[in-house]
Coordinates of C-alpha atoms in Angstrom, one line a residue:
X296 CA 154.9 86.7 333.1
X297 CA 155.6 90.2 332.4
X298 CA 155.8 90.8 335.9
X299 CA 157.9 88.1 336.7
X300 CA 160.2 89.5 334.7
X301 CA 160.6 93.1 335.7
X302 CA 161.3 91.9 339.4
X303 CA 164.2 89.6 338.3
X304 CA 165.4 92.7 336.2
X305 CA 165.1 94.7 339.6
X306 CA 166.5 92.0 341.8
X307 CA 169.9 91.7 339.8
X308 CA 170.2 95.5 339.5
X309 CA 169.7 95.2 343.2
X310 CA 172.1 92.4 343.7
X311 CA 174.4 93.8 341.7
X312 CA 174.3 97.4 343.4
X313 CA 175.1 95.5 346.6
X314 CA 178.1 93.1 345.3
X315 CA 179.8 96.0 344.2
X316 CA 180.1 98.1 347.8
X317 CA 182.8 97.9 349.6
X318 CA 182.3 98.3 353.3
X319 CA 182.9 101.7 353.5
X320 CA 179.7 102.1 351.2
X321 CA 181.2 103.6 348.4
X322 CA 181.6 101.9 344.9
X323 CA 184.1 99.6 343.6
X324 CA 184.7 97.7 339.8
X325 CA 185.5 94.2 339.6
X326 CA 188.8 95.2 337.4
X327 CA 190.1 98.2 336.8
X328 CA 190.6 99.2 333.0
X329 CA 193.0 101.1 330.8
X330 CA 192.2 105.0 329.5
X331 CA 190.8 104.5 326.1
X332 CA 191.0 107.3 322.8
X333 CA 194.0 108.9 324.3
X334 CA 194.7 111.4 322.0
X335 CA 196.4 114.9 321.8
X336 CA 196.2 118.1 320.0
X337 CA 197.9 121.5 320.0
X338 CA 198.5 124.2 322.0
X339 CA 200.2 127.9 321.9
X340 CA 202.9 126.3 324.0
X341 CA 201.9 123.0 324.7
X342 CA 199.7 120.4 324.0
X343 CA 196.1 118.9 325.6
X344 CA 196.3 114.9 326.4
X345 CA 193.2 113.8 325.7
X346 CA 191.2 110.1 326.9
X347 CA 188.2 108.4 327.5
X348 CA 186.8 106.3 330.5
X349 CA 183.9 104.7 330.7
X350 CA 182.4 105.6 334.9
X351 CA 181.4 103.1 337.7
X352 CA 178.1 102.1 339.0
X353 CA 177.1 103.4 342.3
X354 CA 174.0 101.8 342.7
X355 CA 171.6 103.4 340.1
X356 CA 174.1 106.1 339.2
X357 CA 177.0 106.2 336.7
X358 CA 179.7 108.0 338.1
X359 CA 182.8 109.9 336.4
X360 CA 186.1 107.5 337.5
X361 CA 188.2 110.4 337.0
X362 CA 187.2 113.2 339.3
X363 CA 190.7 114.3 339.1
X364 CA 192.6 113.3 335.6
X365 CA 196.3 114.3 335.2
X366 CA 199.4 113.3 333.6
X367 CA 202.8 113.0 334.4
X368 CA 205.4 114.1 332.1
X369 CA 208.9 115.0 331.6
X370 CA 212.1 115.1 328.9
X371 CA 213.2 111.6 330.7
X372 CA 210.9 108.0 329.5
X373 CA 212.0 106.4 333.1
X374 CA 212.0 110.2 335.1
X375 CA 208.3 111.5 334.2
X376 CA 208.7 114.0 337.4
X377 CA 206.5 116.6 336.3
X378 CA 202.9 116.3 337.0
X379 CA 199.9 118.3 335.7
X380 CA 197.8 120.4 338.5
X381 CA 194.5 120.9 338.3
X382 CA 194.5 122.5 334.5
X383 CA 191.8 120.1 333.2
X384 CA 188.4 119.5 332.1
X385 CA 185.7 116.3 331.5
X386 CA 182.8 116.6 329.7
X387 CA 180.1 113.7 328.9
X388 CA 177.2 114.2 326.4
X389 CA 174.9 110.5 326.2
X390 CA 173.0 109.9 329.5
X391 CA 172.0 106.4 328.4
X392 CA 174.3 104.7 330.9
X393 CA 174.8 101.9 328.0
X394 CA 176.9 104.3 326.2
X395 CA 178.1 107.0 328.6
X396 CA 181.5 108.0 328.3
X397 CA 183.6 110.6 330.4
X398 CA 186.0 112.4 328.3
X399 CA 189.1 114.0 329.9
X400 CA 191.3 116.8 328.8
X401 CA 194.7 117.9 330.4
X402 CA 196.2 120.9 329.6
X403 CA 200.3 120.7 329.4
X404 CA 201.5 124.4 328.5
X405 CA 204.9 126.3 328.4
X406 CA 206.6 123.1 327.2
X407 CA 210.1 123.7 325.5
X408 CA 209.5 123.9 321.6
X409 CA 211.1 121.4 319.9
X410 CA 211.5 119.0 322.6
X411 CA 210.4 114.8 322.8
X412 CA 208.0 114.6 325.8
X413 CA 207.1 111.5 327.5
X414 CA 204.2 111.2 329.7
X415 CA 201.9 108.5 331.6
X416 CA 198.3 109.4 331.8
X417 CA 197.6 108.2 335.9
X418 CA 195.6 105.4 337.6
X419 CA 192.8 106.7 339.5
X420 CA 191.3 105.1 342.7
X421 CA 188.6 103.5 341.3
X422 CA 188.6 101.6 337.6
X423 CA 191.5 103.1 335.7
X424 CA 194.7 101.7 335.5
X425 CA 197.7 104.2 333.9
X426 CA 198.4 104.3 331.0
X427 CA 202.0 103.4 329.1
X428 CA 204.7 105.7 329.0
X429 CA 204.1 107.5 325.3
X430 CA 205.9 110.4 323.6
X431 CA 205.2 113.1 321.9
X432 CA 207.6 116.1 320.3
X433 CA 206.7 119.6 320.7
X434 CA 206.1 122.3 317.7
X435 CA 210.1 123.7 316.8
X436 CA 211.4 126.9 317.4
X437 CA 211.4 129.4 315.1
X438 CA 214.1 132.3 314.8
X439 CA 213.9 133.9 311.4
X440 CA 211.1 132.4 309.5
X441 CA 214.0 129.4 309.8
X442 CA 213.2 126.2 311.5
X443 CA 213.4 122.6 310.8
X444 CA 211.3 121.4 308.0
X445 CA 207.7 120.0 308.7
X446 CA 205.7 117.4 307.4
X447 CA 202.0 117.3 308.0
X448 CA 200.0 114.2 306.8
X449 CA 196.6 116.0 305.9
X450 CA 193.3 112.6 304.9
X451 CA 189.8 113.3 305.0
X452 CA 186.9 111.2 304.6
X453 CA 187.9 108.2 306.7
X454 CA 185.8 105.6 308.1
X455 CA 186.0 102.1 309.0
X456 CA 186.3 99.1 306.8
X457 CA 182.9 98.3 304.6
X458 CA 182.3 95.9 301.9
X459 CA 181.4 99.3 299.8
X460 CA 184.9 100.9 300.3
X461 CA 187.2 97.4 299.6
X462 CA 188.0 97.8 302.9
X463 CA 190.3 100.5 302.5
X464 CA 189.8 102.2 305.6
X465 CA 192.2 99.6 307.1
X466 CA 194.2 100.2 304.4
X467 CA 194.3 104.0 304.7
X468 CA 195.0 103.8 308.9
X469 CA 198.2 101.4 308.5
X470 CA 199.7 103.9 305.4
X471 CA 199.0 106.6 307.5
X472 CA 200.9 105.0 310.8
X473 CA 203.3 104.6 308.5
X474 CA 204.4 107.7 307.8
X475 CA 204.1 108.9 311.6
X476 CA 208.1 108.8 311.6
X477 CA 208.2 111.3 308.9
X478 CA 205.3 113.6 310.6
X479 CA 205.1 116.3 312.6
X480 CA 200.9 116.3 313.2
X481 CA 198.2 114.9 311.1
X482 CA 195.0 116.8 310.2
X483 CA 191.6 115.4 309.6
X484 CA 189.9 117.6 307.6
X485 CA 186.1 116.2 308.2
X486 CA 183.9 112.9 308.3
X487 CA 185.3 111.1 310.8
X488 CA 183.9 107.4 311.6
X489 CA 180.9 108.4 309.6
X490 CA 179.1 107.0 313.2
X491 CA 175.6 108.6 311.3
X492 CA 175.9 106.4 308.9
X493 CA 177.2 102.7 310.0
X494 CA 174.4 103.5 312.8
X495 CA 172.0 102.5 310.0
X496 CA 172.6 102.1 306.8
X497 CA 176.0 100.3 306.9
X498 CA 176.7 98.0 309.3
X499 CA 174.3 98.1 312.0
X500 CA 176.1 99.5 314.5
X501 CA 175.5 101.8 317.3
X502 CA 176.5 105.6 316.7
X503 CA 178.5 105.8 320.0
X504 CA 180.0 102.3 319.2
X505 CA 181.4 103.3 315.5
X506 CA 183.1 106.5 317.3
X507 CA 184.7 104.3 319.7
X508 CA 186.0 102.1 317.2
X509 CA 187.3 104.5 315.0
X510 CA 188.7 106.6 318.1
X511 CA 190.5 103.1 318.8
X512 CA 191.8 102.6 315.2
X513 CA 193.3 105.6 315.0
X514 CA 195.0 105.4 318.4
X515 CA 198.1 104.3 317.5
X516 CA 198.4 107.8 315.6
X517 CA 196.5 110.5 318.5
X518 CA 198.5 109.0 321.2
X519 CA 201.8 110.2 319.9
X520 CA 201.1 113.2 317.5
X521 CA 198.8 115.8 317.6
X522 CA 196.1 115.1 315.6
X523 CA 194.0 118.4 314.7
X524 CA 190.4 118.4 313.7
X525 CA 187.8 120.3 311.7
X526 CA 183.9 119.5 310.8
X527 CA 181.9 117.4 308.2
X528 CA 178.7 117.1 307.4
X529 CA 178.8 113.8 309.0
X530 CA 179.9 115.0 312.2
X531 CA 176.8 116.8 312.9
X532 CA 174.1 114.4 314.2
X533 CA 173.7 110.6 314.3
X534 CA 172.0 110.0 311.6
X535 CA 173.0 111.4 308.1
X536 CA 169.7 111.9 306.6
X537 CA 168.0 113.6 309.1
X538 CA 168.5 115.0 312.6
X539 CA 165.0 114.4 313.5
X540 CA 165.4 110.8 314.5
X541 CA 168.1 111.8 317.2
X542 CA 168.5 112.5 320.5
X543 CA 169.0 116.3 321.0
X544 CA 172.2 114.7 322.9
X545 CA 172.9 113.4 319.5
X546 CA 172.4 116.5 317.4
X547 CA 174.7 119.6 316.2
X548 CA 178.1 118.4 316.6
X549 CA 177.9 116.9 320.2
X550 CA 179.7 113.9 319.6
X551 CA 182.2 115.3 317.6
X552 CA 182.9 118.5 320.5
X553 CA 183.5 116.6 323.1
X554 CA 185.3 113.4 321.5
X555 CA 188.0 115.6 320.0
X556 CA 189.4 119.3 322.2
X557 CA 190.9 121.7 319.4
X558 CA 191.3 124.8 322.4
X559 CA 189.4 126.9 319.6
X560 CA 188.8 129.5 322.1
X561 CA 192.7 130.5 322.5
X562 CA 192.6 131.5 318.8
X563 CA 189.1 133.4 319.5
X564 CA 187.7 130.8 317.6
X565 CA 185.0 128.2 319.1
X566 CA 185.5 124.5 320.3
X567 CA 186.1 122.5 317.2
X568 CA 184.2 124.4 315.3
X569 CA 186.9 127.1 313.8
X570 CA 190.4 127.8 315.5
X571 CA 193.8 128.8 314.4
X572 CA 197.2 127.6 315.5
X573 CA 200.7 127.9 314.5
X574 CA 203.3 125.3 313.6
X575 CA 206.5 125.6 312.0
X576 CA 206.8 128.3 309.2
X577 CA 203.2 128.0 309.1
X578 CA 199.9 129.5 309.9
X579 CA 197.0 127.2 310.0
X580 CA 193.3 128.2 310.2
X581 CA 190.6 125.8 310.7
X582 CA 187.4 126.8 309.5
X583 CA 183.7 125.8 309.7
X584 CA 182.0 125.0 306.2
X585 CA 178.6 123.6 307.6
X586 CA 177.0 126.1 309.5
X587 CA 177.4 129.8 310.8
X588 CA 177.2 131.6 307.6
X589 CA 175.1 132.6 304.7
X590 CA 173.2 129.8 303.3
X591 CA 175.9 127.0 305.2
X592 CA 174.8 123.5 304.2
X593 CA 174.6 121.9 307.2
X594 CA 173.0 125.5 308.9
X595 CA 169.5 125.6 310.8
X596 CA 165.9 124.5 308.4
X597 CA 168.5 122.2 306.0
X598 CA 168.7 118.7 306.7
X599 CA 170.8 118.4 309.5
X600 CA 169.8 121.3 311.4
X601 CA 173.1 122.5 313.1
X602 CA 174.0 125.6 314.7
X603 CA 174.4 128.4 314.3
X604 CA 176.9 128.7 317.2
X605 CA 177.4 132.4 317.8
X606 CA 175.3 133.8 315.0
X607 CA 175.7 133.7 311.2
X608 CA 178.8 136.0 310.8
X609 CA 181.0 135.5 313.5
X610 CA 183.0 132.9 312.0
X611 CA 183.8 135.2 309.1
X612 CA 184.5 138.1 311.5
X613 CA 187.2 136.1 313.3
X614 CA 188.2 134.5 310.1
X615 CA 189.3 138.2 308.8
X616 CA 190.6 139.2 312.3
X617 CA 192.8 136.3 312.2
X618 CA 194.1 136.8 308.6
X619 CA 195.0 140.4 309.5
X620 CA 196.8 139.4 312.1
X621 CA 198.7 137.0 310.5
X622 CA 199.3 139.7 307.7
X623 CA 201.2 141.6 309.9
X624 CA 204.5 141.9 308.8
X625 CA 206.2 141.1 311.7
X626 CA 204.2 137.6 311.9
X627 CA 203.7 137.4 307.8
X628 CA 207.6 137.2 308.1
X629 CA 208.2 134.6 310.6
X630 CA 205.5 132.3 309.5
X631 CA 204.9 133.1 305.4
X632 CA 202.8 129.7 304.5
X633 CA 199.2 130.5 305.4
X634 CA 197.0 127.1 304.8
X635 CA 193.4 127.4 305.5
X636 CA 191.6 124.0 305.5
X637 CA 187.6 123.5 305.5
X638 CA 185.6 120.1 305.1
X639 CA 183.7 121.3 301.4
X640 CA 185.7 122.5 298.4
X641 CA 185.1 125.5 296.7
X642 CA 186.4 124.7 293.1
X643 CA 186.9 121.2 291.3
X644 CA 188.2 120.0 288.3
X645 CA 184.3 118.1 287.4
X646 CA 181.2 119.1 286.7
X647 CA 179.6 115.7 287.3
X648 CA 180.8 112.2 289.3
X649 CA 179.7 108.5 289.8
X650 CA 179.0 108.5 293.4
X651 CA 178.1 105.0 295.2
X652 CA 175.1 104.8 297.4
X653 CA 175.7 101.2 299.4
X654 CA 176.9 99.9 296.0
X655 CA 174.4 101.4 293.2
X656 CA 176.3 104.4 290.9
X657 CA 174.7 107.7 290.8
X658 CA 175.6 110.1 288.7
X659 CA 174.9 113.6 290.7
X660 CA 176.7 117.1 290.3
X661 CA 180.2 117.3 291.5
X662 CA 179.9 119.1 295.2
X663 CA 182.2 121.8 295.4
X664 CA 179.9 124.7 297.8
X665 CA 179.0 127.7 296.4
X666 CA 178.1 129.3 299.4
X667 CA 181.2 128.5 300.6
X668 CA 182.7 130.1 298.1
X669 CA 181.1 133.6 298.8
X670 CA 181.3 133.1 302.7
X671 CA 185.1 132.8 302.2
X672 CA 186.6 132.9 299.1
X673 CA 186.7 136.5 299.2
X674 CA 188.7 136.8 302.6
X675 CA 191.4 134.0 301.4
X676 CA 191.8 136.3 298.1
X677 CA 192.6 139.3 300.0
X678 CA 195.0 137.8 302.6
X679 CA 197.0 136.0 300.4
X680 CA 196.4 132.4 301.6
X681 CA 198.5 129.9 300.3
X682 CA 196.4 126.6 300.3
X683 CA 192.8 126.3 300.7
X684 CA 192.5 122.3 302.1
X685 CA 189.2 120.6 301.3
X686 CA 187.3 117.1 301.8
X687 CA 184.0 116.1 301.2
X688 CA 184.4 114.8 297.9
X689 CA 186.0 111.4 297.8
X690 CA 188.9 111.5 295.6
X691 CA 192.2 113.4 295.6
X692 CA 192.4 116.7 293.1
X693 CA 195.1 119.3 293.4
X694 CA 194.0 122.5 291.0
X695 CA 196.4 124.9 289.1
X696 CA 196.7 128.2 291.3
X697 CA 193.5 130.4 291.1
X698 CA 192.3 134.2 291.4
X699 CA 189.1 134.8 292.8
X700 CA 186.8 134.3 290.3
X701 CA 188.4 130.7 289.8
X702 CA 190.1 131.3 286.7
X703 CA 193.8 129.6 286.5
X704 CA 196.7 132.5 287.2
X705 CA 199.1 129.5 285.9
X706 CA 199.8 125.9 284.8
X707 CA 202.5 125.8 287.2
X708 CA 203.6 126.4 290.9
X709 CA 206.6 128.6 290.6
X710 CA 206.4 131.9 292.1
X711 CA 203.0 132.7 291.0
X712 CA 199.9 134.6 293.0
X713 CA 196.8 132.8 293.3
X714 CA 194.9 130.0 296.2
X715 CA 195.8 126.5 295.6
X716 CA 193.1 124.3 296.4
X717 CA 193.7 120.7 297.5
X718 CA 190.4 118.6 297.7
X719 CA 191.7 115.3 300.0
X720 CA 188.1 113.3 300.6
X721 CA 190.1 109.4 299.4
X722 CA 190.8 108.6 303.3
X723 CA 187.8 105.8 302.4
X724 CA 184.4 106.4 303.1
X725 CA 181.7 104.1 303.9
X726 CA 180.1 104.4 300.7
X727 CA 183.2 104.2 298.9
X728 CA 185.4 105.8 296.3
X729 CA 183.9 108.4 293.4
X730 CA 184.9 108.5 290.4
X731 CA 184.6 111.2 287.5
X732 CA 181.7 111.3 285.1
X733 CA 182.3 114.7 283.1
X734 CA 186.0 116.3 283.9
X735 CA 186.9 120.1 283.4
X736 CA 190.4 119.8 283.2
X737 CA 192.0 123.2 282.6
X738 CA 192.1 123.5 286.3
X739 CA 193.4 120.4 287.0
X740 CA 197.1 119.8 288.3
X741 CA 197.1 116.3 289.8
X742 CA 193.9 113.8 290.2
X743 CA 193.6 110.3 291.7
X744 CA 190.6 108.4 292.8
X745 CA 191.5 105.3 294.7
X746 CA 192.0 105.7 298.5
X747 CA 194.8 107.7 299.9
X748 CA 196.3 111.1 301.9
X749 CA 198.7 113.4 301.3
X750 CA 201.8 115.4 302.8
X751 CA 202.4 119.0 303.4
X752 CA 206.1 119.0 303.3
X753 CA 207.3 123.0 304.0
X754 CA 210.9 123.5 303.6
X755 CA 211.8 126.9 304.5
X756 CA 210.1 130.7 303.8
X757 CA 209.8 129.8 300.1
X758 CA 209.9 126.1 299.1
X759 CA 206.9 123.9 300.2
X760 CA 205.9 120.1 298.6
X761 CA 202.6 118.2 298.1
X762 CA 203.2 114.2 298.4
X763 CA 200.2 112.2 297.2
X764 CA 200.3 108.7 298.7
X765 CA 198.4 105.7 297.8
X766 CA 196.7 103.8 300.8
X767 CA 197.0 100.2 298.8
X768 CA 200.9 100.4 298.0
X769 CA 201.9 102.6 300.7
X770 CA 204.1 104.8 298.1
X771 CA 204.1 108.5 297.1
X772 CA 202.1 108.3 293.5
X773 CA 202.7 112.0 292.8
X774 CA 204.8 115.4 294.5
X775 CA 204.7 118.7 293.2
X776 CA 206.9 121.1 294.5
X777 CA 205.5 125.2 295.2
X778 CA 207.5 128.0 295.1
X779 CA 206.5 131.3 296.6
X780 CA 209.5 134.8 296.8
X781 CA 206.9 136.1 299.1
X782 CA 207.3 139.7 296.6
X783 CA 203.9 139.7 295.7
X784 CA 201.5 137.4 297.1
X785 CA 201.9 139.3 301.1
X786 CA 199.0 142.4 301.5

C-alpha cells in the first residue's frame, strides 16, 4: 500500500512536470500572479522598491520568476518613462519549495528630494503580472536646518489579530493607514508578525505563512511610504523559546534580513541589523539591542542564539563614529534632532508588570535592559541625542528628560539637557497588552496601556511634538510638545 502510494506521488509530480512545458522545453505557470509585500525603504538619495514572488516549477526545481526585476518610474502617474537598470538584488533563504519565496530589491537613487514619484513594478516573462501604478514622495530638501515639517508614525510590537490581544492588531494597522496622509515614513521599531510565536503557540500557523500575512496587512502602508526597520527579539529565529527546534535557515535573523532591505551598509552599518539615515531636520540611527555587544540578550549561549555579526563591538564602534559625525557642526547644524531608536528600553517608569502568557497574568520584573544600558547609554549621553525610541515592553511610556545615571534633569520639556526615552511596545502583540503592577512614577511624563502608536512631529531646528494615538478610537489621547535652543545640549 505504501508503495502504491509513493508511485502515484511520483506519477503526478511527473505528470505535472510535463503539463507545464511548453514546447520549447522551458517552464510555464498556468496564471501569472501579482508581486506580493511590495514595500520600500530609504535611501541617501532615493529609495529601494522592495517585493516578493513566489518562483515556477521546472520539473523538480523551483526557479526565481524574476531573473531581471526593475521598476519603472517617473514625476508623471500615466508617463512612468524612467526605468531602473540593472541596480538590483534577490535573495531567498527557505529551500523547502512549500515556502520558498524570491525577494527582490530595486535600487532608485539620485531622485529629486521632495518630489511625488510614481512607479510600476514590471511583468516578467514567466508568472508575474505588473504591478499598479503607486506613489511615493521623496525625503525634502533642506537649506538651513529649514525644511517642511515631518511627521513620522513610530509602533512597535505589532502582530496579527489573536483572541489574547482583542484583536487589536487589526485595530492598530487601520489607525495606522490612517494617518499615512499626515506621514512622511513609518518606523517599526521591533517584533514584527511575531511568526516565532503564531508558529506554535498561537494560532497554529506556519512561520513563513504569519510573515506573509503580516507583510500583506501592512501593505497598504510599505507600498507608498518608506517603512524603516530595526530588530526584536522575535525576529531572531522561528520559534521564541528556543532556536534549537529551527532550521539553521530559520535562525539568527534570516527571515527578518531578507523580508525587509534597510541598505545598512551605506551608513557603515550592517543589513537590518544597525544603519543610519537622514530625513528632514533629523538624524536617525537604528541600532541593534539583541546581539553584538556585551552581555546582548538575544547574543550567542542565551536563548536564541543570534549573532554576533561582525564581532561584539563593532556596533558600538560605528554607533560612536556615526554620532561624531553627526556632531559635526556643519551637519549638527543642518540636521539638530538626533533620535536613536532600539527594540529594548533602557529606563521605565515600573519596577514590576502583569504580563499575559496566552491569557494567564504573570507578574515578572518590568524589562528595561541593563546591558543595554551600559552598551549604549554612555555614547547617547555624550553626543547629545535627543530621543532614545524603544519597544519591547507592551504599553506606551514617555519619561521626563534624563542624565546618565537615569536621574530626571526636569519635569518638563522646555529647553532642558537630558535623553528622552519613549518606550512604544502597544502596536498589539500576540500575547496581549501589559499592564502595571508596581509604578515608579517620578520619571514618568505620559503612560497608556491599551494598544496604540505614536507621532514624531518635528517642526523646525528647535520645536518637535510627541502625538500619542489610540488604535481603538483612532484619536491623539496625548501631545507633548519639546523644546530644544540647541545652546547646550550640542558637544
Amino acid at each position: 500500500m505504501a508503495t502504491h502510494a509513493v508511485n502515484m506521488i511520483v506519477y503526478i509530480l511527473l505528470f505535472l512536470s510535463i503539463i507545464t512545458k511548453d514546447v520549447g522545453g522551458s517552464a510555464i505557470c498556468w496564471t501569472k500572479t501579482d508581486p506580493e509585500h511590495i514595500r520600500i525603504a530609504l535611501r541617501p538619495t532615493g529609495v529601494t522598491i522592495s517585493w516578493t514572488t513566489c518562483g515556477y516549477w521546472d520539473f523538480w526545481n523551483l526557479i526565481n520568476d524574476t531573473p531581471t526585476p526593475q521598476v519603472a518610474y517617473g514625476t508623471d502617474p500615466d508617463v512612468c518613462d524612467k526605468l531602473s537598470q540593472y541596480n538590483f538584488t534577490t535573495t531567498t533563504y527557505n529551500p523547502n519549495p512549500i515556502f520558498t519565496r524570491f525577494f527582490h530589491n530595486v535600487y532608485l537613487d539620485n531622485l529629486d528630494p521632495g518630489t511625488k514619484y510614481y512607479y510600476k513594478i514590471q511583468e516578467t516573462k514567466k508568472c508575474v503580472r505588473a504591478s499598479n501604478i503607486l506613489s511615493f514622495t521623496t525625503a525634502p530638501l533642506i537649506i538651513n536646518c529649514e525644511s517642511q515639517p515631518i511627521n513620522i508614525s513610530i509602533v512597535g510590537d505589532l502582530g496579527l489579530n489573536t483572541y489574547f490581544n482583542n484583536y487589536e492588531a487589526e485595530q492598530t494597522i487601520i489607525a495606522m493607514k490612517k494617518y499615512i496622509s499626515i506621514s512622511n515614513f513609518f518606523m517599526h521599531i521591533g517584533d514584527i508578525s511575531y511568526a516565532d510565536l503564531y508558529g506554535a503557540v498561537v494560532n497554529f500557523d506556519f512561520y513563513e505563512d504569519t510573515w506573509n500575512r503580516f507583510q500583506e496587512a501592512i501593505e497598504p502602508i510599505t507600498s507608498i511610504m518608506p517603512y524603516q526597520v530595526l530588530p526584536g527579539n522575535h525576529e531572531a529565529t522561528c520559534f521564541q523559546l528556543s532556536d534549537k527546534v529551527c532550521p539553521p535557515y530559520l535562525k539568527n535573523f534570516t527571515a527578518y534580513n531578507n523580508r525587509f532591505h534597510m541598505s545598512g551598509e551605506l551608513s557603515g552599518g550592517y543589513k537590518n541589523m544597525w544603519y543610519s539615515y537622514d530625513y528632514g531636520q533629523a538624524h536617525i540611527i537604528m541600532i541593534n539591542t539583541e546581539t553584538d555587544f556585551k552581555d546582548a540578550p538575544s547574543g550567542p549561549g542565551t536563548t536564541l542564539n543570534a549573532g554576533n555579526f561582525l564581532g561584539i563591538d563593532s556596533q558600538l564602534a560605528w554607533f560612536e563614529q556615526d554620532l561624531i559625525e553627526a556632531n559635526k557642526p556643519e551637519n549638527r547644524a543642518e540636521r539638530p534632532w538626533i533620535i536613536v531608536a532600539g527594540h529594548r528600553p533602557m529606563f521605565g517608569s515600573t519596577s514590576k508588570a502583569q504580563v499575559q502568557i496566552a491569557g494567564i497574568p504573570i507578574i515578572a520584573p518590568s524589562d528595561n535592559c541593563a546591558a543595554c544600558r551600559d552598551a549604549f547609554l554612555p555614547i547617547l549621553c555624550k553626543y547629545g541625542v535627543d530621543f532614545f525610541m524603544a519597544g519591547h515592553v507592551h504599553w506606551m511610556e514617555l519619561l521626563y528628560p534624563l542624565d546618565c545615571n537615569g536621574n530626571v534633569v526636569a519635569n518638563h520639556f522646555n529647553n532642558v539637557d537630558g535623553v528622552i526615552h519613549v518606550t512604544n511596545g502597544a502596536g498589539a502583540a500576540p500575547t496581549g497588552a501589559e499592564t502595571v503592577d508596581t509604578a515608579d512614577t517620578y520619571r514618568r511624563a505620559f503612560f497608556f496601556d491599551g494598544y496604540g502608536f505614536q507621532q514624531l512631529e518635528i517642526k523646525n531646528c528647535t520645536h518637535a511634538t510627541l502625538h500619542f494615538i489610540n488604535s481603538s478610537t483612532k484619536q491623539i489621547i496625548d501631545s507633548v510638545d519639546v523644546v530644544r535652543s540647541r545652546s547646550t545640549n550640542n558637544i
